[in-house]
Tab-separated table of C-alpha atoms in Angstrom:
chain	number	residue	atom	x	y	z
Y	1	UNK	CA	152.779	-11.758	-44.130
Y	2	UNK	CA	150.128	-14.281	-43.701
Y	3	UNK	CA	150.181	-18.171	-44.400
Y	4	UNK	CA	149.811	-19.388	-47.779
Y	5	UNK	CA	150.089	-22.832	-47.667
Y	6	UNK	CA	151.147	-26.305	-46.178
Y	7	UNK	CA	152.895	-29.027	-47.501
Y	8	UNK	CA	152.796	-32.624	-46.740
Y	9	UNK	CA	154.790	-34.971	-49.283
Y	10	UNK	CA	153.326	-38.504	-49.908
Y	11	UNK	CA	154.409	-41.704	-52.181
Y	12	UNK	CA	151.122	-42.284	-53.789
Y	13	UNK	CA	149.352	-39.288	-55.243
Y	14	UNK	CA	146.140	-40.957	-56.501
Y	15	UNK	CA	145.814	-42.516	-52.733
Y	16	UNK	CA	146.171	-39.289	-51.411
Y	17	UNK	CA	143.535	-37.480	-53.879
Y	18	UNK	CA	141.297	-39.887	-52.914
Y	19	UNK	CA	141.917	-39.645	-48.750
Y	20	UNK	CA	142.143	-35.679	-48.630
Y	21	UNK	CA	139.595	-34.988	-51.741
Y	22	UNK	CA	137.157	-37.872	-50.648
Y	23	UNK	CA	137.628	-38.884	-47.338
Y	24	UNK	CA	138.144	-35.676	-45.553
Y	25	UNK	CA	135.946	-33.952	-47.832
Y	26	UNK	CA	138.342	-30.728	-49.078
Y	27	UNK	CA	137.700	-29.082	-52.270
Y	28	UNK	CA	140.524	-29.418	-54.336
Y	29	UNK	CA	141.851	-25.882	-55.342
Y	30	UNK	CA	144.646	-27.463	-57.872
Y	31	UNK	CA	146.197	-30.124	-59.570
Y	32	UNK	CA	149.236	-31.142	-61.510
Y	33	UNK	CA	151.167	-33.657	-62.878
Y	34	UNK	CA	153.215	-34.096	-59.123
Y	35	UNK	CA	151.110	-31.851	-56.517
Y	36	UNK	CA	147.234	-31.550	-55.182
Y	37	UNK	CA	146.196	-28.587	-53.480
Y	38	UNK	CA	143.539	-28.390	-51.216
Y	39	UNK	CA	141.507	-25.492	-49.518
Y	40	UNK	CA	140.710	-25.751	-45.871
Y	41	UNK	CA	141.186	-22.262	-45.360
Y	42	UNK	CA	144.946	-22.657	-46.121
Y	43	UNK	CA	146.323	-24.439	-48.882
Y	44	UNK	CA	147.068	-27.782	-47.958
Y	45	UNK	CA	149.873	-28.541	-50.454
Y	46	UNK	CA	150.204	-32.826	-51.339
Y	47	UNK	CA	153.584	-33.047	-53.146
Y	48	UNK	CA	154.661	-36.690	-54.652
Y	49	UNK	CA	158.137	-37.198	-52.448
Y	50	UNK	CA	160.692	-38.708	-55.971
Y	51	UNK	CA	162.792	-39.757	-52.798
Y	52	UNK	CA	165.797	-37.284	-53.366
Y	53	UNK	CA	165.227	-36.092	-49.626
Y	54	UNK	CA	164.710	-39.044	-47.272
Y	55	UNK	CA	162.550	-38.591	-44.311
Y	56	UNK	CA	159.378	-36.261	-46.008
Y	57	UNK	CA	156.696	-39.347	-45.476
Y	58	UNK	CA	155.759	-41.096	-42.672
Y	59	UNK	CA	156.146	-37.804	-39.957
Y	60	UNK	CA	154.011	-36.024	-37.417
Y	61	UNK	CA	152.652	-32.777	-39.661
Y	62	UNK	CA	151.640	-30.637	-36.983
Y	63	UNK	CA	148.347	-29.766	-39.244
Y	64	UNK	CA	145.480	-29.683	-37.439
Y	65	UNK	CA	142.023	-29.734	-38.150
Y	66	UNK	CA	139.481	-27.926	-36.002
Y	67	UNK	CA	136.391	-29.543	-35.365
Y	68	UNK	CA	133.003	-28.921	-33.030
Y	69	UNK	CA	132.413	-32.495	-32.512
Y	70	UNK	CA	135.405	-34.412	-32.305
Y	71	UNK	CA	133.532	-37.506	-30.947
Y	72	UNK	CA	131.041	-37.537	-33.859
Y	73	UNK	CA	133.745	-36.806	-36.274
Y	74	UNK	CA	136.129	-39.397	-34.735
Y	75	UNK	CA	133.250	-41.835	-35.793
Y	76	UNK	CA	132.535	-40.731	-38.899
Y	77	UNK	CA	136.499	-40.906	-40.111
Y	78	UNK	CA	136.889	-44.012	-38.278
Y	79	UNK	CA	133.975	-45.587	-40.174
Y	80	UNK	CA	135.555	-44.455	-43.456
Y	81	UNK	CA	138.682	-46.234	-42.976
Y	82	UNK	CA	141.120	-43.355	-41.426
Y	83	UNK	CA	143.543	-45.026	-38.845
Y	84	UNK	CA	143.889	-42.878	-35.361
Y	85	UNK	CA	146.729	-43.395	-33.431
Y	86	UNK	CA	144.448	-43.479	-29.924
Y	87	UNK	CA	140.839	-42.466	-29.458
Y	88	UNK	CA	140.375	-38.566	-28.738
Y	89	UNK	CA	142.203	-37.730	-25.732
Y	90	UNK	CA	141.236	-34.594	-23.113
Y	91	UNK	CA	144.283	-32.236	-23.049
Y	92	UNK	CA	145.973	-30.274	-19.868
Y	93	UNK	CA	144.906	-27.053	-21.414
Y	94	UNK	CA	141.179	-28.166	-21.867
Y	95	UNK	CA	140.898	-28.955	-25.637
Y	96	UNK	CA	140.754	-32.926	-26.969
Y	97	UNK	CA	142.805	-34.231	-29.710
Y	98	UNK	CA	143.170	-37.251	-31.863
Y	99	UNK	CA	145.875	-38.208	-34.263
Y	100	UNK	CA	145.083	-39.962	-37.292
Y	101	UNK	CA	147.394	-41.016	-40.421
Y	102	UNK	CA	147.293	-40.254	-44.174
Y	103	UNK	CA	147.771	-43.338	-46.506
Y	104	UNK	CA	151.677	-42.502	-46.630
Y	105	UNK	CA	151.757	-42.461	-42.999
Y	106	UNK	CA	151.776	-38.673	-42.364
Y	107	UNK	CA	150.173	-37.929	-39.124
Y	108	UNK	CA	147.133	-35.413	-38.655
Y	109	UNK	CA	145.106	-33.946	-36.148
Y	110	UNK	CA	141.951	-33.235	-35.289
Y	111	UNK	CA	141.356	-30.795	-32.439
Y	112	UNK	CA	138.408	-29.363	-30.098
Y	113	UNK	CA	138.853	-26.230	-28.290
């Protein structure tokens, strides 16, 4: 078995074309009527929650995106409008990381080993 994709629901799908598509640059692989799918390496599946199952939106993802320069690229997402959480932080196991929301309030990551 290996890892297909990911999925992250979200209450806006046109917002969240535009944030994954535009603002984090990834190449959308698909799209439908209800569902985006991005490549970065793994599908990154954006679902429109209908609301039928309460508590989708608005979580911590656990997705994280690995980066060389997580200063520069800290800057560069902060200057497009992404919201962190807190500036990058040095971890006990000697990487950095630094939290940053979707527009539906889904929380990402971007890591440096």
């Amino acid at each position: 078995m290996k890892v297909y994709g990911f999925r992250i629901f979200v209450s806006n799908l046109a917002e969240a074309r535009s944030f994954y598509a535009h603002t984090l640059s990834l190449p959308i692989s698909f799209e439908t009527e209800d569902a985006l799918g991005f490549d970065a390496g793994i599908q990154i599946i954006v679902e429109l929650d209908d609301g039928a199952h309460p508590g989708l939106q608005g979580r911590f993802t656990g997705l994280s995106f690995s980066t060389e320069n997580l200063g520069a690229d800290y800057d560069a997402l902060r200057a497009r409008g992404v919201q962190f959480v807190a500036p990058p932080e040095e971890q006990p196991w000697g990487g950095s990381l630094a939290h940053f929301l979707d527009p539906s309030g889904n929380t990402l990551t971007l890591v440096s080993l």
